[in-house]
JSON list of C-alpha atoms in Angstrom, two decimals:
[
{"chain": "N", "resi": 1, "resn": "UNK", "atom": "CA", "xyz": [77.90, 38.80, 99.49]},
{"chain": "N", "resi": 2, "resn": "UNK", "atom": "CA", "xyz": [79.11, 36.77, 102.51]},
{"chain": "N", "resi": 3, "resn": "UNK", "atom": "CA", "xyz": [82.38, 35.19, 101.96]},
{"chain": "N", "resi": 4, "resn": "UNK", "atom": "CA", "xyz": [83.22, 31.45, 104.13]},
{"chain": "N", "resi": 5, "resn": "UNK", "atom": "CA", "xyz": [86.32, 30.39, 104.55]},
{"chain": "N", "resi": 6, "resn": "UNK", "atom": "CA", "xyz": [87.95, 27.55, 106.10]},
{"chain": "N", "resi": 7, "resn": "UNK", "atom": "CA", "xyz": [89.05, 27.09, 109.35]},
{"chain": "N", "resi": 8, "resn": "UNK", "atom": "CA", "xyz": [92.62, 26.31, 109.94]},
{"chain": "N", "resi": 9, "resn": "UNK", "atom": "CA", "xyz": [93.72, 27.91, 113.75]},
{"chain": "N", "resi": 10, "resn": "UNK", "atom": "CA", "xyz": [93.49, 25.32, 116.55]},
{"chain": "N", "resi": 11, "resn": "UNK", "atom": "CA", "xyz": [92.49, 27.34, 118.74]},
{"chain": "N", "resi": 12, "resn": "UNK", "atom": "CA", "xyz": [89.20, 27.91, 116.93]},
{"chain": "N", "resi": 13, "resn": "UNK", "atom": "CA", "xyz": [88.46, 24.86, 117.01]},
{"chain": "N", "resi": 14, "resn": "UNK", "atom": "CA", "xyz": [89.06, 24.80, 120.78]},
{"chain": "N", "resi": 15, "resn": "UNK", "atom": "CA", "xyz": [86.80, 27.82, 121.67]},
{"chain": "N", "resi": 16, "resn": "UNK", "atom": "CA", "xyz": [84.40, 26.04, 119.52]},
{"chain": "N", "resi": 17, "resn": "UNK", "atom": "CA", "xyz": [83.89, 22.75, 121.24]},
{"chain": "N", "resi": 18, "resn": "UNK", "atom": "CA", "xyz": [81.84, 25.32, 124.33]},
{"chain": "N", "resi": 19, "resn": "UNK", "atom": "CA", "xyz": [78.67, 25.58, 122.12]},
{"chain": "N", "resi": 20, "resn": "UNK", "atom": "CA", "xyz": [77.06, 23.07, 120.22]},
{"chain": "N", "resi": 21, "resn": "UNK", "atom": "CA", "xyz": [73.63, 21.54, 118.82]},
{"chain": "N", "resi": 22, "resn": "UNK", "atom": "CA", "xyz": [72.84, 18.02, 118.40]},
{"chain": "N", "resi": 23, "resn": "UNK", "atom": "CA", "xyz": [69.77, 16.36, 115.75]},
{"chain": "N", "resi": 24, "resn": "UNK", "atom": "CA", "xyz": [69.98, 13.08, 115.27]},
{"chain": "N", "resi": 25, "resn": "UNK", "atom": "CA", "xyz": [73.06, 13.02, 112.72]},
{"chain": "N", "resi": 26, "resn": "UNK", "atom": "CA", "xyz": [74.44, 16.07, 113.15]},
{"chain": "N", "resi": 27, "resn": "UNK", "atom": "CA", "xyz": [76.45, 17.94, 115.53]},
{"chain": "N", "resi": 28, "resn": "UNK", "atom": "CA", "xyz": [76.83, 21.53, 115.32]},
{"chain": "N", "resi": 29, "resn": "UNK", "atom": "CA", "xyz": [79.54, 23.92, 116.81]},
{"chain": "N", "resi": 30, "resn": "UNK", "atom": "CA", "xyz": [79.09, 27.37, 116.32]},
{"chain": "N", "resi": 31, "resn": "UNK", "atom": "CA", "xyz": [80.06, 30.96, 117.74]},
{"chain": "N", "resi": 32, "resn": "UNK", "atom": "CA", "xyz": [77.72, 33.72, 117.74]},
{"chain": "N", "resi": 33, "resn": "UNK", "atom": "CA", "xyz": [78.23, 36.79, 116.01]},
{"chain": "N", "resi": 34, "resn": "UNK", "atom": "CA", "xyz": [78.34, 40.01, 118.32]},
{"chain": "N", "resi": 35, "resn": "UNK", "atom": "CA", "xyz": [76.13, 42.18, 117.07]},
{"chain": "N", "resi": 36, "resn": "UNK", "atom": "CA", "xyz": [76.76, 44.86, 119.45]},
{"chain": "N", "resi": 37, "resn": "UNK", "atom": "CA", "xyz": [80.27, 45.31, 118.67]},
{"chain": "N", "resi": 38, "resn": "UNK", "atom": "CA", "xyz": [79.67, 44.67, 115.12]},
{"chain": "N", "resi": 39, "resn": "UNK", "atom": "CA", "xyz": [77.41, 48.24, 114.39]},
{"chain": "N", "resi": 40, "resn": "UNK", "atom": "CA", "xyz": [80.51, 50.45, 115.48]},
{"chain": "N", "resi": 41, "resn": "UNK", "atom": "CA", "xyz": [82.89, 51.55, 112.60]},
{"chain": "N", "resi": 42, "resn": "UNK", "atom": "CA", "xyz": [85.21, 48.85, 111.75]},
{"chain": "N", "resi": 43, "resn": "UNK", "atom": "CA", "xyz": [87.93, 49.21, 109.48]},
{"chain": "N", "resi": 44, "resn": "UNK", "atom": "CA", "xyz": [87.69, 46.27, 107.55]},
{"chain": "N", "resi": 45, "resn": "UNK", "atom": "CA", "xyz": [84.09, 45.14, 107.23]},
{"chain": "N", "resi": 46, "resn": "UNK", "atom": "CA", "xyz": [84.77, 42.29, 104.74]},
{"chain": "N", "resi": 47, "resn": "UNK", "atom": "CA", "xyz": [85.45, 40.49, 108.49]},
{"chain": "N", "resi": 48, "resn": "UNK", "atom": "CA", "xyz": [81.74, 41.11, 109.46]},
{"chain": "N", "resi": 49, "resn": "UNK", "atom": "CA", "xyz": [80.86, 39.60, 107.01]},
{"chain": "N", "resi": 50, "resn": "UNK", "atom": "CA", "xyz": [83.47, 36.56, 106.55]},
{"chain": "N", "resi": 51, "resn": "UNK", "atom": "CA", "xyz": [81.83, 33.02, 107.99]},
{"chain": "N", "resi": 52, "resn": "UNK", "atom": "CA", "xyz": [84.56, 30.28, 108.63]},
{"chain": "N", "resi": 53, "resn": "UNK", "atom": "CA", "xyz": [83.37, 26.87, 107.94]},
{"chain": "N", "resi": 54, "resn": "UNK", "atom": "CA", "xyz": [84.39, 23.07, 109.30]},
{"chain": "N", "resi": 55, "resn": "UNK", "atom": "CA", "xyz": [83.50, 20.09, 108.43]},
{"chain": "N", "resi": 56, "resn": "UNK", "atom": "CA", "xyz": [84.03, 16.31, 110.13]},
{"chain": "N", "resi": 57, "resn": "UNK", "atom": "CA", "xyz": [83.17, 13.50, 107.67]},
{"chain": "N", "resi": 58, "resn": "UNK", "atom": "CA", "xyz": [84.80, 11.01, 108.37]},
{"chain": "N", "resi": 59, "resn": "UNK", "atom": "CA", "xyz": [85.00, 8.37, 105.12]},
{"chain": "N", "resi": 60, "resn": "UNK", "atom": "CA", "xyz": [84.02, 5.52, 107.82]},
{"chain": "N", "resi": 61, "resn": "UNK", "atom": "CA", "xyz": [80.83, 7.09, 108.29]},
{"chain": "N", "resi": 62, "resn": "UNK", "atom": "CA", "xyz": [80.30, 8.70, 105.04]},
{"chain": "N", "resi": 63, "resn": "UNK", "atom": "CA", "xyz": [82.04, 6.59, 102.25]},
{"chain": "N", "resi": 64, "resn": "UNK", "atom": "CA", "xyz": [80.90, 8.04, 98.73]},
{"chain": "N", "resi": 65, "resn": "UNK", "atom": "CA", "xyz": [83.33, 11.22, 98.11]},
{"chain": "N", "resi": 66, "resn": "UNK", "atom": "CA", "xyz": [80.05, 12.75, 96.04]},
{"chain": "N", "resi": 67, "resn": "UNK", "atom": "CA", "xyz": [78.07, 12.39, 99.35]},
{"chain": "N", "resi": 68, "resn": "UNK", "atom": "CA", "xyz": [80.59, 14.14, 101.51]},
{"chain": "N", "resi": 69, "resn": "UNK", "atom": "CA", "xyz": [80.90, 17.04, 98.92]},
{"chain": "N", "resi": 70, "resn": "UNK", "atom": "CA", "xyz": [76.76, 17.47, 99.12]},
{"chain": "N", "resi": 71, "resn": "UNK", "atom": "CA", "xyz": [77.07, 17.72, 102.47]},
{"chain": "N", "resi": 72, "resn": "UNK", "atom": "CA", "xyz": [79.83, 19.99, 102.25]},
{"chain": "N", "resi": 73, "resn": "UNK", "atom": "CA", "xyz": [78.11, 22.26, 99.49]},
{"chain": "N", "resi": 74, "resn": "UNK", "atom": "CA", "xyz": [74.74, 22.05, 101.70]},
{"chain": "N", "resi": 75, "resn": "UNK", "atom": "CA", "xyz": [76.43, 23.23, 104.82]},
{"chain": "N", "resi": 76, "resn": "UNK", "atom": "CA", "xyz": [78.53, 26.22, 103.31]},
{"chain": "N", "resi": 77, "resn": "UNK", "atom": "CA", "xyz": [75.18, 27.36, 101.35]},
{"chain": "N", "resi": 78, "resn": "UNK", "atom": "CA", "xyz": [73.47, 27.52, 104.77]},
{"chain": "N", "resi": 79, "resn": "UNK", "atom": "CA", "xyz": [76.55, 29.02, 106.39]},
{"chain": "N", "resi": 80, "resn": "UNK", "atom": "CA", "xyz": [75.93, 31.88, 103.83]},
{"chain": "N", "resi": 81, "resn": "UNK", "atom": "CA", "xyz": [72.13, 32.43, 104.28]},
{"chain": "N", "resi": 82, "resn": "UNK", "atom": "CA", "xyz": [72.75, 32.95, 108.17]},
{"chain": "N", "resi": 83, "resn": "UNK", "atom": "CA", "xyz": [73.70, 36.44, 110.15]},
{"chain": "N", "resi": 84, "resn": "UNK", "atom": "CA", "xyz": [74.17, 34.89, 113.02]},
{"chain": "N", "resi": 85, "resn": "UNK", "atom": "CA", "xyz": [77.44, 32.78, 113.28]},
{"chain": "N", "resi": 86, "resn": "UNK", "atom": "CA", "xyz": [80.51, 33.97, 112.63]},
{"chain": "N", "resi": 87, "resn": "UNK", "atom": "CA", "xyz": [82.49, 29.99, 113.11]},
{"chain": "N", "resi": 88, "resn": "UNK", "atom": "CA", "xyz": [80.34, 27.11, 111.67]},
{"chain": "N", "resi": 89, "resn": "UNK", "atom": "CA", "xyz": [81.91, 23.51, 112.69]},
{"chain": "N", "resi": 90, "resn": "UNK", "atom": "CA", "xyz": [79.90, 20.43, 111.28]},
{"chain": "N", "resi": 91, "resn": "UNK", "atom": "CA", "xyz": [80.06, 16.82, 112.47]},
{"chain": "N", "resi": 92, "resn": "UNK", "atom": "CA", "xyz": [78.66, 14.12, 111.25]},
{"chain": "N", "resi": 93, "resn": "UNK", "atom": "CA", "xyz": [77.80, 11.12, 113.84]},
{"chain": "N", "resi": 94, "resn": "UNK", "atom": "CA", "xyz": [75.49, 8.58, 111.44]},
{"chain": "N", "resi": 95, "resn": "UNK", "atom": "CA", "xyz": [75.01, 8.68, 107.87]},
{"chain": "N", "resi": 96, "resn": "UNK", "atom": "CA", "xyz": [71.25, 7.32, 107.27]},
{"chain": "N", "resi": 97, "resn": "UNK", "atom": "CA", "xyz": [70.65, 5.14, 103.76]},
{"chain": "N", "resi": 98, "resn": "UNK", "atom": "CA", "xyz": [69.46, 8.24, 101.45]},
{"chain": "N", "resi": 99, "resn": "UNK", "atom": "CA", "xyz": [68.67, 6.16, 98.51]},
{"chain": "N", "resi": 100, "resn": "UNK", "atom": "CA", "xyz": [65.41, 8.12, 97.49]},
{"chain": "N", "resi": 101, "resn": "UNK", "atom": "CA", "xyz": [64.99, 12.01, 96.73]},
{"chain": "N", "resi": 102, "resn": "UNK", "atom": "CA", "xyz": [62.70, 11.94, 100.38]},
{"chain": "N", "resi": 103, "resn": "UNK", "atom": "CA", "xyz": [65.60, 10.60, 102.33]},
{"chain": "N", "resi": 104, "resn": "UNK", "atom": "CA", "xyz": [67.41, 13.37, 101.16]},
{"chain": "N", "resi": 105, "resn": "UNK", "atom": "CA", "xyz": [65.06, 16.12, 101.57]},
{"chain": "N", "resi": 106, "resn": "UNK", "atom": "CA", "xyz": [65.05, 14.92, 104.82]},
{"chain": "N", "resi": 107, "resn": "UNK", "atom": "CA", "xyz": [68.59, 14.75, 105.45]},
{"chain": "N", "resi": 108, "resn": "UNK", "atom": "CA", "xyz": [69.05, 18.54, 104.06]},
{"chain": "N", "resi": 109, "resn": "UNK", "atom": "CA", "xyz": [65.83, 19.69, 106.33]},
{"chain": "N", "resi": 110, "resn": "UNK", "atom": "CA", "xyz": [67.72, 18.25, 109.52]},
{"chain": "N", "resi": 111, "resn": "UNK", "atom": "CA", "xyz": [70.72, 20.19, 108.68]},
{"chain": "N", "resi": 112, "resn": "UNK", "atom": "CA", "xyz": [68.95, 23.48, 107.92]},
{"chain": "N", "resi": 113, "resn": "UNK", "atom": "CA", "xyz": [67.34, 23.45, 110.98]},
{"chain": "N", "resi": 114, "resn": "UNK", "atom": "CA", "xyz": [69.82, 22.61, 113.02]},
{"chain": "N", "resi": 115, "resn": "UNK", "atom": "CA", "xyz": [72.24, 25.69, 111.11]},
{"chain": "N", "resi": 116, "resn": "UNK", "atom": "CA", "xyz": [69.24, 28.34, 111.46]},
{"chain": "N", "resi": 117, "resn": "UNK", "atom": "CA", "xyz": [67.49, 27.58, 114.72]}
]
């Protein structure tokens, strides 16, 4: 089972801000996993395994606390699905009105795509 944790260096978050995705309300900030380097023996392979995970949401653009914490619980569930990042940083830039269960379906299928394309 893949284990996420936060992320809490700065410098992370500096070497992040090279790579990125954009939809249309989300921006994405990842670092590939090297999967060359990851087949030879490693002594600790909990690490190959470990995701770190970010989030932005800022309570200007996302106000409800419960709405923040689904976004929060979506992104680390697709952080955990995905071999292929090993630092996951999520930013929100607008917050559409979700009122009905199709706004939100939509909402989640923006953010899976952008995490697994």
């Amino acid at each position: 089972m893949k284990e996420v944790k936060a992320i809490v260096h700065e410098d992370v978050f500096k070497n992040l801000k090279r790579s990125k995705k954009k939809s249309e309300n989300f921006t994405l900030f990842y670092k590939v996993r090297d999967f060359q380097n990851s087949k030879k023996k490693e002594p600790d392979e909990d690490k190959s395994r470990q995701i770190n995970v970010g989030f932005i949401l800022p309570k200007k653009i996302v106000k409800k606390s419960s709405t923040r914490n689904l976004i929060k619980r979506w992104g680390r569930e697709l952080a955990r699905r995905n071999l292929t990042y090993t630092h996951i940083l999520l930013s929100i830039r607008t917050l559409p009105r979700y009122n009905s269960n199709c706004a939100k379906k939509s909402l989640y299928s923006e953010l899976r795509h952008l995490v697994n394309d």
